[in-house]
C-alpha angles and dihedrals in degrees: 000000000000118000129187132212107242090211105050101007093238109160127224135190104227126185116227088218088074090072090071089206093307120135094233143010133202120224132177121230108236090208103054099008092235113153112218137177121247121197122222105245090205090064105025121059113248091246090059096043098090115141118249128196115243131182118257112284137168115266100048118141107260097194108152112247118213129194115257120232111280094349131114091212124085123236121208109223138147112268092253095052098086094140093055091048091056093251111134116237120237088260090059097046101037111116112238117204112212115220126228111301140154124225129236089214100055137049120214122203139169116221118197107222102174138013136054092317097044113155097032121121121203118199114216107233100172136035096257122049120183117204119202150130098260109355131054139039101297109046116198127202088220119124090198091061120089122239090259104014113162142356130221112201123190117210095169120264090013123067119198129197123200135174117238096216091280122180097242098027131231116278132210116181089354093301127109111245125228118201121349121328127192119247124207130201110294091012113150130214136174130234111182105315092333122104115205131189127204112226122193119189137165114270117252 
């Protein structure tokens, strides 16, 4: 049953089992501390079950009321009933980091716009693509690129670019990046003297 504090209108979910066969029960509102009398609906007719304000007395139900998720009203629940009170459990709120993965709905490619290999398009076939002068998946004929220069990692739908401690660094918008930065469709970055664009299209 749902009861309401007559003083501040805070609402509570109250189990009828708490009456223990008694015709009424006193509870204290955890919001305004008003103690009010609640009639047992199993004994008292609904028309006679209106709530009345009573002064504080011993014997009131001291169940802790906790605020429900996104609601102004309070819900009386046992301390271990977080799910019933609308409070997500740690399992619900824990942040899960997805690992590298490609999508069956999108195709990811790297188009070389400028540099010795201008005009080439490299299709990303696996979640991690290493770009470098002599080691990796996308090999550049660029003497300014390091052996293993940068890494493009797909965590569908997010694409991350990171520098692999290259000599000249990896640039986005003319600035050297530190750590991983997110790339969007048609985003450009520079490895050595080579300018590369990420292209994302729908899979055929």
